Amino acid sequence: NAGVTQTPKFQVLKTGQSMTLQCAQDMNHEYMSWYRQDPGMGLRLIHYSVGAGITDQGEVPNGYNVSRSTTEDFPLRLLSAAPSQTSVYFCASSPGQGNYEQYFGPGTRLTVT
Amino acid sequence: AQRVTQPEKLLSVFKGAPVELKCNYSYSGSPELFWYVQYSRQRLQLLLRHISRESIKGFTADLNKGETSFHLKKPFAQEEDSAMYYCALSGRDSNYQLIWGAGTKLIIKP
């Protein structure tokens, strides 16, 4: 049982490039979320999903897209990277059905130059 | 408005001293409150949730609905407690997504 996995661990992009951050969970959790973590700002929700085929925007969705075609996977796409997207990105999942404890992946450290 | 406030960005105490990390919240309904911890170079993990009312690693937290607080306490700090601590809440009004405080960095001095 791997829990929540994320790839890559580190990434450097040039401004304007696009890429996809991968997230997968093997716990059959309904809920999945993407956060960014910036110094002094805690965790901010980018997008989330309450089940396969259902996604919604969080607090800071601009510049990011998500999809949830399966229960296991929840990729985050950066459409055109900007230096303001330099951050650490965490994916999380939770069972739902009254249990909203979140389980986190190890994070992806992204630098946009 | 739904909000979680952790007033201290940094808290530094000596080993063996008591620790209290403050958390205040604003929420119209009945939220569920959590404390998460992030040790250096590790992923975030759940430390406590108010509904379980248990003590983990010597930490306790009591939900005070009158003061809308959920402070995290430990009577005797240990060096391995040094970490980032985040308070968060979840509820129907947030579609059960977690609303996070900005975090408090706890440093335990030897």
XYZ file of C-alpha atoms in Angstrom:
223
model
C 0.000 0.000 0.000
C 1.941 3.008 -1.304
C -0.564 5.642 -0.113
C -0.330 8.892 -2.076
C 2.499 9.135 -4.592
C 3.662 12.154 -6.580
C 6.045 12.564 -9.474
C 8.392 14.239 -10.112
C 9.987 15.232 -6.803
C 11.769 18.196 -8.345
C 11.214 20.130 -11.563
C 12.667 23.242 -13.150
C 10.707 24.930 -15.933
C 11.239 27.949 -18.094
C 8.536 30.603 -18.254
C 5.883 29.588 -20.741
C 6.541 25.858 -20.632
C 3.772 23.453 -19.712
C 3.934 20.298 -17.660
C 1.855 17.833 -15.672
C 2.398 16.919 -12.041
C 1.272 13.380 -11.396
C -0.605 12.174 -8.311
C -1.930 8.714 -7.574
C -3.461 7.003 -4.552
C -4.160 3.323 -3.965
C -6.543 3.666 -1.016
C -9.741 3.963 -3.065
C -10.323 7.438 -1.638
C -13.121 9.530 -3.075
C -11.656 12.963 -2.403
C -8.415 14.265 -3.887
C -6.904 17.731 -3.697
C -3.974 19.770 -4.923
C -2.320 22.405 -2.736
C 0.584 24.745 -3.090
C 2.724 25.604 -0.092
C 4.486 28.952 0.024
C 6.475 30.415 2.937
C 4.277 32.328 5.368
C 1.093 31.434 3.501
C 0.450 27.888 4.601
C -1.376 25.604 2.211
C -3.637 26.984 -0.468
C -6.108 24.802 -2.309
C -5.743 24.828 -6.090
C -8.309 22.277 -7.284
C -10.102 19.360 -5.765
C -12.235 16.391 -6.762
C -14.991 14.620 -4.865
C -15.010 11.628 -7.192
C -14.066 10.386 -10.644
C -15.321 12.808 -13.287
C -15.974 15.609 -10.783
C -13.581 18.493 -10.178
C -13.913 21.967 -8.725
C -11.800 25.046 -8.180
C -10.162 25.917 -4.925
C -8.721 29.172 -3.678
C -6.013 29.669 -6.327
C -7.021 27.832 -9.541
C -5.733 30.251 -12.179
C -3.039 28.809 -14.408
C -3.818 25.202 -13.470
C -6.058 22.491 -14.880
C -7.067 19.131 -13.447
C -9.001 16.072 -14.511
C -10.137 12.961 -12.666
C -10.785 10.177 -15.133
C -10.139 7.445 -12.563
C -10.462 7.188 -8.793
C -6.712 6.637 -8.465
C -5.223 9.487 -10.513
C -5.492 13.258 -10.228
C -2.940 15.039 -12.444
C -2.317 18.783 -12.208
C -1.439 20.597 -15.417
C 0.406 23.888 -15.603
C -0.654 25.442 -18.873
C 2.013 28.128 -19.276
C 4.404 28.273 -16.334
C 5.105 31.586 -14.630
C 7.669 32.466 -11.918
C 4.747 33.040 -9.516
C 4.065 29.302 -9.735
C 7.372 28.490 -8.088
C 6.236 26.548 -5.048
C 5.973 23.163 -3.408
C 2.930 21.255 -4.599
C 1.171 18.659 -2.461
C -1.457 16.200 -3.490
C -3.780 14.762 -0.846
C -6.611 12.291 -0.664
C -9.304 11.535 1.880
C -11.849 8.743 2.150
C -14.952 10.952 2.194
C -18.176 9.378 3.508
C -17.848 11.298 6.771
C -14.071 10.840 7.114
C -12.229 13.910 5.884
C -8.756 13.257 7.252
C -6.326 14.016 4.439
C -3.368 11.857 3.474
C -0.555 13.694 1.748
C 1.940 12.860 -0.930
C 5.637 13.737 -0.534
C 5.381 16.904 -2.601
C 6.868 18.270 -5.812
C 9.251 21.212 -5.633
C 8.763 23.322 -8.757
C 10.970 26.205 -9.828
C 10.011 28.411 -12.772
C 12.755 30.616 -14.143
C -16.186 33.906 6.560
C -14.383 30.649 7.114
C -10.921 31.239 8.452
C -8.216 29.613 10.550
C -5.729 31.860 12.312
C -2.434 30.790 13.791
C -1.077 34.001 15.303
C 2.500 32.806 15.796
C 4.679 32.183 12.745
C 7.519 31.010 14.961
C 7.607 29.625 18.480
C 10.835 28.748 20.215
C 10.960 27.017 23.610
C 13.512 25.084 25.607
C 13.435 21.324 25.903
C 11.279 20.308 28.856
C 9.238 23.511 28.818
C 5.503 23.528 28.122
C 4.340 24.279 24.598
C 1.115 25.867 23.413
C 0.458 26.491 19.734
C -2.524 28.720 19.232
C -5.311 28.227 16.719
C -8.458 30.288 16.370
C -11.149 29.755 13.808
C -14.136 31.452 12.260
C -16.898 29.185 10.989
C -20.658 29.466 10.987
C -21.540 25.804 11.508
C -19.987 22.905 13.381
C -16.513 22.292 12.014
C -14.165 19.421 12.509
C -10.746 20.635 13.671
C -7.380 19.079 12.921
C -3.707 19.569 13.716
C -1.234 18.455 11.065
C 2.534 18.304 11.474
C 5.333 18.462 8.927
C 8.766 17.341 10.105
C 11.799 18.450 8.145
C 11.833 16.952 4.630
C 8.749 14.839 5.327
C 5.180 14.964 4.128
C 2.353 16.465 6.126
C 0.704 14.033 8.478
C -2.255 14.154 10.807
C -1.373 14.741 14.448
C -4.766 15.191 16.100
C -8.435 15.591 15.275
C -10.832 16.966 17.841
C -13.439 14.239 17.460
C -11.007 11.522 18.515
C -10.047 13.310 21.750
C -6.817 11.353 22.023
C -3.260 12.313 22.906
C -0.613 11.756 20.237
C 3.114 12.074 21.049
C 2.090 13.800 24.275
C 0.102 16.506 22.467
C -3.508 17.325 23.271
C -5.945 19.850 21.880
C -9.348 20.828 23.190
C -12.013 22.435 21.085
C -13.362 25.527 22.826
C -16.498 26.520 20.934
C -17.051 29.608 23.082
C -13.635 31.030 22.257
C -13.554 29.340 18.817
C -10.111 27.967 19.579
C -8.289 24.668 19.199
C -4.921 25.238 20.829
C -2.318 22.473 20.746
C -0.517 21.762 24.020
C 2.260 19.605 25.346
C 3.472 19.797 28.952
C 7.142 18.952 28.283
C 8.629 19.708 24.868
C 11.140 17.352 23.283
C 13.704 18.164 20.593
C 11.974 15.850 18.128
C 8.868 18.049 18.344
C 10.603 20.664 16.196
C 8.462 20.943 13.059
C 5.843 23.007 11.238
C 2.386 22.708 12.732
C -0.785 23.509 10.828
C -4.275 23.905 12.203
C -7.131 23.181 9.809
C -10.888 22.860 9.790
C -13.391 21.045 7.650
C -17.137 21.258 7.393
C -20.184 21.294 5.191
C -19.747 24.985 4.337
C -16.325 24.278 2.848
C -17.611 21.256 0.929
C -15.542 19.249 3.393
C -12.302 20.658 2.026
C -9.757 21.664 4.622
C -9.260 25.331 5.405
C -5.723 25.865 6.650
C -3.969 28.207 8.984
C -0.644 29.690 7.879
C 1.315 27.384 10.170
C 3.597 27.795 13.166
C 7.218 26.744 13.100
C 8.109 25.198 16.452
C 11.757 25.093 17.451
C 12.786 23.211 20.563
C 16.099 24.418 21.917
C 18.312 21.930 23.756
